[in-house]
mmCIF file of C-alpha atoms in Angstrom:
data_model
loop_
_atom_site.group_PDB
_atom_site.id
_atom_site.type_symbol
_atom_site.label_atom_id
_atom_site.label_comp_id
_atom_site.label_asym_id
_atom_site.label_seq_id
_atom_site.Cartn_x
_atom_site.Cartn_y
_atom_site.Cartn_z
ATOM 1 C CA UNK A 1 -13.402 -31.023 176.094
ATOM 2 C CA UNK A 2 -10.599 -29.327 176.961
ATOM 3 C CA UNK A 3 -7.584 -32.041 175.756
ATOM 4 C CA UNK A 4 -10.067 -31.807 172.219
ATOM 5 C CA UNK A 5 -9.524 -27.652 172.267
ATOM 6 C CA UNK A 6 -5.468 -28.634 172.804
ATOM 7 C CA UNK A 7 -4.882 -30.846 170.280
ATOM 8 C CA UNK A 8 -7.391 -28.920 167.926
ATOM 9 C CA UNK A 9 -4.603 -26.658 166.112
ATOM 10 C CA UNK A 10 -2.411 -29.565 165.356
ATOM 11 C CA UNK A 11 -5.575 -31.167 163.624
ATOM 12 C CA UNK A 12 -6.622 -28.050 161.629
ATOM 13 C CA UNK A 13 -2.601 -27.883 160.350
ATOM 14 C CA UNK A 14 -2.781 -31.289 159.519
ATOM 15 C CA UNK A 15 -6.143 -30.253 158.044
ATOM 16 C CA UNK A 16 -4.623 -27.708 155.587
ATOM 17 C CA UNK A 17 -2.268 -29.941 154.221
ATOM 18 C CA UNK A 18 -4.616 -32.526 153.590
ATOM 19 C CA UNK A 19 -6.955 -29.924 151.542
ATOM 20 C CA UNK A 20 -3.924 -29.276 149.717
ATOM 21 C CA UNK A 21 -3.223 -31.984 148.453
ATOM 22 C CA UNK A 22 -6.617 -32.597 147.880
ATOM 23 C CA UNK A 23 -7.322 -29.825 145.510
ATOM 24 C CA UNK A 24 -4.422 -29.520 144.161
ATOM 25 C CA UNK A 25 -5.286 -33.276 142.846
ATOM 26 C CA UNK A 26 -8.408 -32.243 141.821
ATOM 27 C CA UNK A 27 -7.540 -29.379 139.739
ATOM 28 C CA UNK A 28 -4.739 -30.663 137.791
ATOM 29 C CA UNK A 29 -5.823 -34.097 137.101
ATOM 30 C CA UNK A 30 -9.110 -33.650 135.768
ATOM 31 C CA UNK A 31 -8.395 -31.709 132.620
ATOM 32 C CA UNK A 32 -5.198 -34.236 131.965
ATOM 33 C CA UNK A 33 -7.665 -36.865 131.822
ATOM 34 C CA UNK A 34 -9.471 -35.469 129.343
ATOM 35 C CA UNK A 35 -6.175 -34.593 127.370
ATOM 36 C CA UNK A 36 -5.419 -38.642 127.728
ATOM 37 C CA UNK A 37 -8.844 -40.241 127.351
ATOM 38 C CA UNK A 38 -8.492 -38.134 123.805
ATOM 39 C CA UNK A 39 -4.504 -39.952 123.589
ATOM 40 C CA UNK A 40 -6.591 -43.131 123.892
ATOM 41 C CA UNK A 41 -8.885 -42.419 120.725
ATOM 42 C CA UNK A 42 -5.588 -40.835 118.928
ATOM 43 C CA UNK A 43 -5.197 -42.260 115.308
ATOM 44 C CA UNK A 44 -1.521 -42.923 116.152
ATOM 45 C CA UNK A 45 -1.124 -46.373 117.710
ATOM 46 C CA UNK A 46 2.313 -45.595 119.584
ATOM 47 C CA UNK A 47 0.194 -42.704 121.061
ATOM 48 C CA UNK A 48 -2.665 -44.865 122.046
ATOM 49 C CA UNK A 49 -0.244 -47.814 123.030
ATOM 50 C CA UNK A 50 1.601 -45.641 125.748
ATOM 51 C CA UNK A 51 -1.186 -44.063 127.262
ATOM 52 C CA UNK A 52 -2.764 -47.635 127.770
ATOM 53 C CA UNK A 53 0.232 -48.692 129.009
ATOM 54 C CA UNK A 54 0.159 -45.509 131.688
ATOM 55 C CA UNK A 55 -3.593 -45.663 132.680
ATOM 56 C CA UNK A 56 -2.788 -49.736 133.716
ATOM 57 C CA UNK A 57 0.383 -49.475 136.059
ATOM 58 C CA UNK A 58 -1.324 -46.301 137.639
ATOM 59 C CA UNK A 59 -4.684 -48.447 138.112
ATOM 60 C CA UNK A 60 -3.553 -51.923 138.678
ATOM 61 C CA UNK A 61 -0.586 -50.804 141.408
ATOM 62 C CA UNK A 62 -1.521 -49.446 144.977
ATOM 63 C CA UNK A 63 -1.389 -45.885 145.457
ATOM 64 C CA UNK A 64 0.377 -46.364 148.941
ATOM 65 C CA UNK A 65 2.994 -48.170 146.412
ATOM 66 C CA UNK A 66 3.343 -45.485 143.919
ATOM 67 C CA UNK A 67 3.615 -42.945 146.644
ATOM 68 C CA UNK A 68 6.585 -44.662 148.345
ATOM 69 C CA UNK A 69 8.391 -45.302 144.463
ATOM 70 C CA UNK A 70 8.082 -41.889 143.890
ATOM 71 C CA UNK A 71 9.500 -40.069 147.062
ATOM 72 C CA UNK A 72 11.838 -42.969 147.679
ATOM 73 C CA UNK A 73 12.802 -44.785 144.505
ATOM 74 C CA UNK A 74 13.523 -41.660 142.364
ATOM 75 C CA UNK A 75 16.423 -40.920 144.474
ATOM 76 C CA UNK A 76 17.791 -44.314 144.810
ATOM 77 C CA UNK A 77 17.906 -43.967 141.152
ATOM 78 C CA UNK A 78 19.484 -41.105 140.867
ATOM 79 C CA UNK A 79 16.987 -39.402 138.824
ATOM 80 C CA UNK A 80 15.807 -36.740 140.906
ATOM 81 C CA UNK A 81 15.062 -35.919 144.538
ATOM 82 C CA UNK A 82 11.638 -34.606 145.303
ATOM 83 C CA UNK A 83 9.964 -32.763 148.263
ATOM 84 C CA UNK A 84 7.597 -34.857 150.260
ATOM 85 C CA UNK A 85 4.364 -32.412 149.039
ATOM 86 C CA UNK A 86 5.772 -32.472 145.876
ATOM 87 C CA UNK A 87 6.630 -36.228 145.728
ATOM 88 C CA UNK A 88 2.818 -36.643 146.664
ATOM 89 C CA UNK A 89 1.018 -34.370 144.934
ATOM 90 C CA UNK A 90 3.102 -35.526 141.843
ATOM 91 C CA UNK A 91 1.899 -39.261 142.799
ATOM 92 C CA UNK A 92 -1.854 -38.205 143.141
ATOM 93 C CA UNK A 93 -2.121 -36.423 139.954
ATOM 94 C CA UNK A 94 -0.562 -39.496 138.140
ATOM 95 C CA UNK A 95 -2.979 -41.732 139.855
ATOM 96 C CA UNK A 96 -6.171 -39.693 139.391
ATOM 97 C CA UNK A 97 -5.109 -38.600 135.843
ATOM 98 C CA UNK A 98 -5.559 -42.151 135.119
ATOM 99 C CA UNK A 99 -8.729 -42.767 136.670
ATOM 100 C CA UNK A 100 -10.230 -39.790 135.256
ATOM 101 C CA UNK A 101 -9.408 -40.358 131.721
ATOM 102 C CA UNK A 102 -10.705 -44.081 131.681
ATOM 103 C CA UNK A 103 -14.254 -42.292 133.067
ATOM 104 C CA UNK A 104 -14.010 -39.575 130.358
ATOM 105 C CA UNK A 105 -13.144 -42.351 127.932
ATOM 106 C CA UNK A 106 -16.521 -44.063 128.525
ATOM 107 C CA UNK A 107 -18.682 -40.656 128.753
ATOM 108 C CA UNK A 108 -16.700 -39.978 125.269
ATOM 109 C CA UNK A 109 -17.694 -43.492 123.639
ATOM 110 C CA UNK A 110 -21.474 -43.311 125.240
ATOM 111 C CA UNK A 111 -21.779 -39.729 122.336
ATOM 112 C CA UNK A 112 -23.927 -41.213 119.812
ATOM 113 C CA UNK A 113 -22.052 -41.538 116.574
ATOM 114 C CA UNK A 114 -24.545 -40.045 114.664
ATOM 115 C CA UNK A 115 -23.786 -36.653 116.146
ATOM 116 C CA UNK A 116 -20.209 -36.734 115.060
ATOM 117 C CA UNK A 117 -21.521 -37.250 111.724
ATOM 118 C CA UNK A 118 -23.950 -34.258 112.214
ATOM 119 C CA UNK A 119 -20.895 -32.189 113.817
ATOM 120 C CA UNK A 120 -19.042 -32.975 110.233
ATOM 121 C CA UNK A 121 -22.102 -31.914 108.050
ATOM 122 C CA UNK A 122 -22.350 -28.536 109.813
ATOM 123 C CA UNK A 123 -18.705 -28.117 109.132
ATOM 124 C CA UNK A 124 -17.124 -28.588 112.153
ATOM 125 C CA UNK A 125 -13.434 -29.487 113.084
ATOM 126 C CA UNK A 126 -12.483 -32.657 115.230
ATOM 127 C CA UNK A 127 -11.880 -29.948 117.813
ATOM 128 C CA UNK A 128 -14.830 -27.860 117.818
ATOM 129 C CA UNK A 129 -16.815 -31.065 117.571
ATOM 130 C CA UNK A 130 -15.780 -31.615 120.696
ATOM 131 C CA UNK A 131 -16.090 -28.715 122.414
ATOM 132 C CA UNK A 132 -19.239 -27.881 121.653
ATOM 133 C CA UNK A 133 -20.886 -31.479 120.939
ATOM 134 C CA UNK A 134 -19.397 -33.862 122.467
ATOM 135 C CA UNK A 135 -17.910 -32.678 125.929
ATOM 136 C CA UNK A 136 -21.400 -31.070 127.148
ATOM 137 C CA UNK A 137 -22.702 -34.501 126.694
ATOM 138 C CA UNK A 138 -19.343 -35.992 128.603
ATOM 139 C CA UNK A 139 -19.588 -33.894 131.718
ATOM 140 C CA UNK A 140 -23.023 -34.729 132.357
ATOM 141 C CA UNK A 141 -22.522 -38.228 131.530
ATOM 142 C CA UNK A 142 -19.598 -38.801 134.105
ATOM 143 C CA UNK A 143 -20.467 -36.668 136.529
ATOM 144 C CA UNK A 144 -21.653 -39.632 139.263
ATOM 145 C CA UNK A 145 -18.426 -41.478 138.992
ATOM 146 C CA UNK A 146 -16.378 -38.596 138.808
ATOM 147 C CA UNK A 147 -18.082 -37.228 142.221
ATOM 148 C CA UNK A 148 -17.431 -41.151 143.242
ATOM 149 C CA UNK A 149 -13.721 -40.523 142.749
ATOM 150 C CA UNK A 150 -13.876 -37.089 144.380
ATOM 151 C CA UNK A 151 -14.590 -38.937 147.891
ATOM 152 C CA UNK A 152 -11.915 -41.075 147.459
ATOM 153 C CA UNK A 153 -9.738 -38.409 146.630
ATOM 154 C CA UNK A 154 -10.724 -37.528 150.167
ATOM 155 C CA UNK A 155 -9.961 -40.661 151.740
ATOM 156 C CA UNK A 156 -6.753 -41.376 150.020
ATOM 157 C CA UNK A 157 -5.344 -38.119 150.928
ATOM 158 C CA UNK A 158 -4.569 -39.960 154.909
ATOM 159 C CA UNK A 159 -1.917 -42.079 152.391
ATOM 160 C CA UNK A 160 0.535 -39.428 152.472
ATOM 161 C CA UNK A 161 1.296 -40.034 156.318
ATOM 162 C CA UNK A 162 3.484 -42.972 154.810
ATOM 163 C CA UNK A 163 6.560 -40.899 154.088
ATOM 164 C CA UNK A 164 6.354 -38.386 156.914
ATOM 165 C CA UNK A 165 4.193 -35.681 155.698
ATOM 166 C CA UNK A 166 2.138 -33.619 158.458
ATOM 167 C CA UNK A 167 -1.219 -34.254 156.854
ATOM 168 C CA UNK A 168 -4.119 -34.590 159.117
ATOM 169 C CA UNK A 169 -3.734 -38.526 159.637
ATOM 170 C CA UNK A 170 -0.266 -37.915 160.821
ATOM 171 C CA UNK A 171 -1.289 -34.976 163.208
ATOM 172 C CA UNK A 172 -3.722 -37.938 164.709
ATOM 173 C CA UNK A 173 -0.864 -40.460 164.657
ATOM 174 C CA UNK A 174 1.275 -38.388 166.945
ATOM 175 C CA UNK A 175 -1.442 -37.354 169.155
ATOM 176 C CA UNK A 176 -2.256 -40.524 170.006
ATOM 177 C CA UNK A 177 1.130 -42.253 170.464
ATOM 178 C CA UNK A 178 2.134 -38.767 173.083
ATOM 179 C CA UNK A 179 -1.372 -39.164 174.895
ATOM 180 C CA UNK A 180 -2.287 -43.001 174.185
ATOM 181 C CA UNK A 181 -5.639 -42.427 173.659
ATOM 182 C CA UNK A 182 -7.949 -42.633 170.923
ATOM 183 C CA UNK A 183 -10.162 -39.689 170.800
ATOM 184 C CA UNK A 184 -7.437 -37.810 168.356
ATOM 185 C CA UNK A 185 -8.447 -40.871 165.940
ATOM 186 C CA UNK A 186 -11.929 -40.549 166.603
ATOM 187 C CA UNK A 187 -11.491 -36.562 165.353
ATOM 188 C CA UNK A 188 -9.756 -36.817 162.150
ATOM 189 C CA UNK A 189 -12.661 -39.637 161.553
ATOM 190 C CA UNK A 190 -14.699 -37.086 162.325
ATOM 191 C CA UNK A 191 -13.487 -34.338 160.045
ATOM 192 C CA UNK A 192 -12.820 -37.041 157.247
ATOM 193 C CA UNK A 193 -16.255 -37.905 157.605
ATOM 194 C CA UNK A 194 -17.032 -33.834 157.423
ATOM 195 C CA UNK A 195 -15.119 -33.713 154.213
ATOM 196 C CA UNK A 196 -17.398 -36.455 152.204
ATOM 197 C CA UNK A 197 -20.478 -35.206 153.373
ATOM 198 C CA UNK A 198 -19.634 -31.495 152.128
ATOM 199 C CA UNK A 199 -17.855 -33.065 148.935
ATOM 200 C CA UNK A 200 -20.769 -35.033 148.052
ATOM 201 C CA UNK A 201 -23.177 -32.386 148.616
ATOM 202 C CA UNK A 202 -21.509 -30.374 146.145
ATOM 203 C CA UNK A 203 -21.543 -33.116 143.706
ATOM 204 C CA UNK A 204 -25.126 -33.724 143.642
ATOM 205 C CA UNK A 205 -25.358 -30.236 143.330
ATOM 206 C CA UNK A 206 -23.185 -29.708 140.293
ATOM 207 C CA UNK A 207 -24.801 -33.033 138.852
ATOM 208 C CA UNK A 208 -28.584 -30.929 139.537
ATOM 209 C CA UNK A 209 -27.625 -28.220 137.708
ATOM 210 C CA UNK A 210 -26.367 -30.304 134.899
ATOM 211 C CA UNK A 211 -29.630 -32.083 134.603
ATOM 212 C CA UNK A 212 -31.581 -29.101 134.296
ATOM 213 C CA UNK A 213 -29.070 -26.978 132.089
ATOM 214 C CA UNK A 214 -28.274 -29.884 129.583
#
């Protein structure tokens, strides 16, 4: 108990990093992925063409992959030289961005077309169609996989230890090569494990509310 109540801090810094990258994810990304899913149903091709092109490198390449590009290759290109928070949180948003927009994508195509025609009867513009017909319907629709990307969200956040950041999974790391033992490891399972179970408590939460407001 007591070597748990000395390493403790070091988790809980670790701990704040991790819920900042977390949420700064989560905030950022979801709106962009409605602003692309709607780039994917844009009546301009090279629009539609480039987003498509976007969503599948950031969904058919590792995150751990675009992480390390990121931080490491845009300086050995010359183009820029990020932060490591920045560098990741950059990376994340990308990732999730795309992830997000192909759910919000299939909550937008599962609107029945029948109320887009009703939306244009009652004189509504493309935009207000969608803000007051269609994303209601969205929300509610992709609420269980967007929850299901929340927790992963979670999980993937122990990625960033890859380039040296001080996120909880690192804090664990160096516990346990100073110590060699395993009971840091065992604690940021623990608190990992914390983090779903809140996260997906909220979720069904929101997604309760949902179902009895819409």
């Amino acid at each position: 108990m007591h070597y748990i109540l000395e390493i403790l801090p070091s988790l809980l810094d670790g701990l704040k990093l991790t819920l900042g990258v977390f949420f700064l994810t989560l905030i950022i990304s979801l709106p962009l992925g409605v602003i692309v899913s709607m780039a994917q149903r844009s009546r301009f091709f090279a629009l539609r063409w480039i987003t498509n092109i976007y969503i599948t490198i950031m969904r058919g390449t590792p995150l751990l992959l675009q992480i390390v590009f990121v931080y490491y290759g845009l300086s050995l290109a010359n183009i820029t030289v990020l932060p490591r928070f920045e560098a990741v949180v950059l990376t994340f948003v990308l990732n999730y961005t795309a992830y997000f927009a192909e759910i919000f994508r299939g909550g937008i195509q599962a609107v029945p077309a029948g109320q887009y025609a009703g939306a244009r009867v009652l004189g509504m513009n493309k935009l207000q169609t969608f803000r007051y017909i269609a994303l209601p319907q969205v929300i509610k629709t992709v609420m269980p996989s967007v929850g299901n990307e929340v927790i992963n969200l979670v999980k993937d956040t122990s990625l960033v230890y890859v380039i040296g950041l001080g996120d909880l999974m690192r804090a664990g790391t160096i516990d346990v090569a100073r110590d060699v033992t395993l009971i840091p490891y065992l604690l940021v399972g623990a608190f990992y494990l914390l983090l779903t179970m809140i996260f997906t408590v909220i979720m069904r939460y929101i997604e309760k509310r949902l179902n009895y407001y819409c």
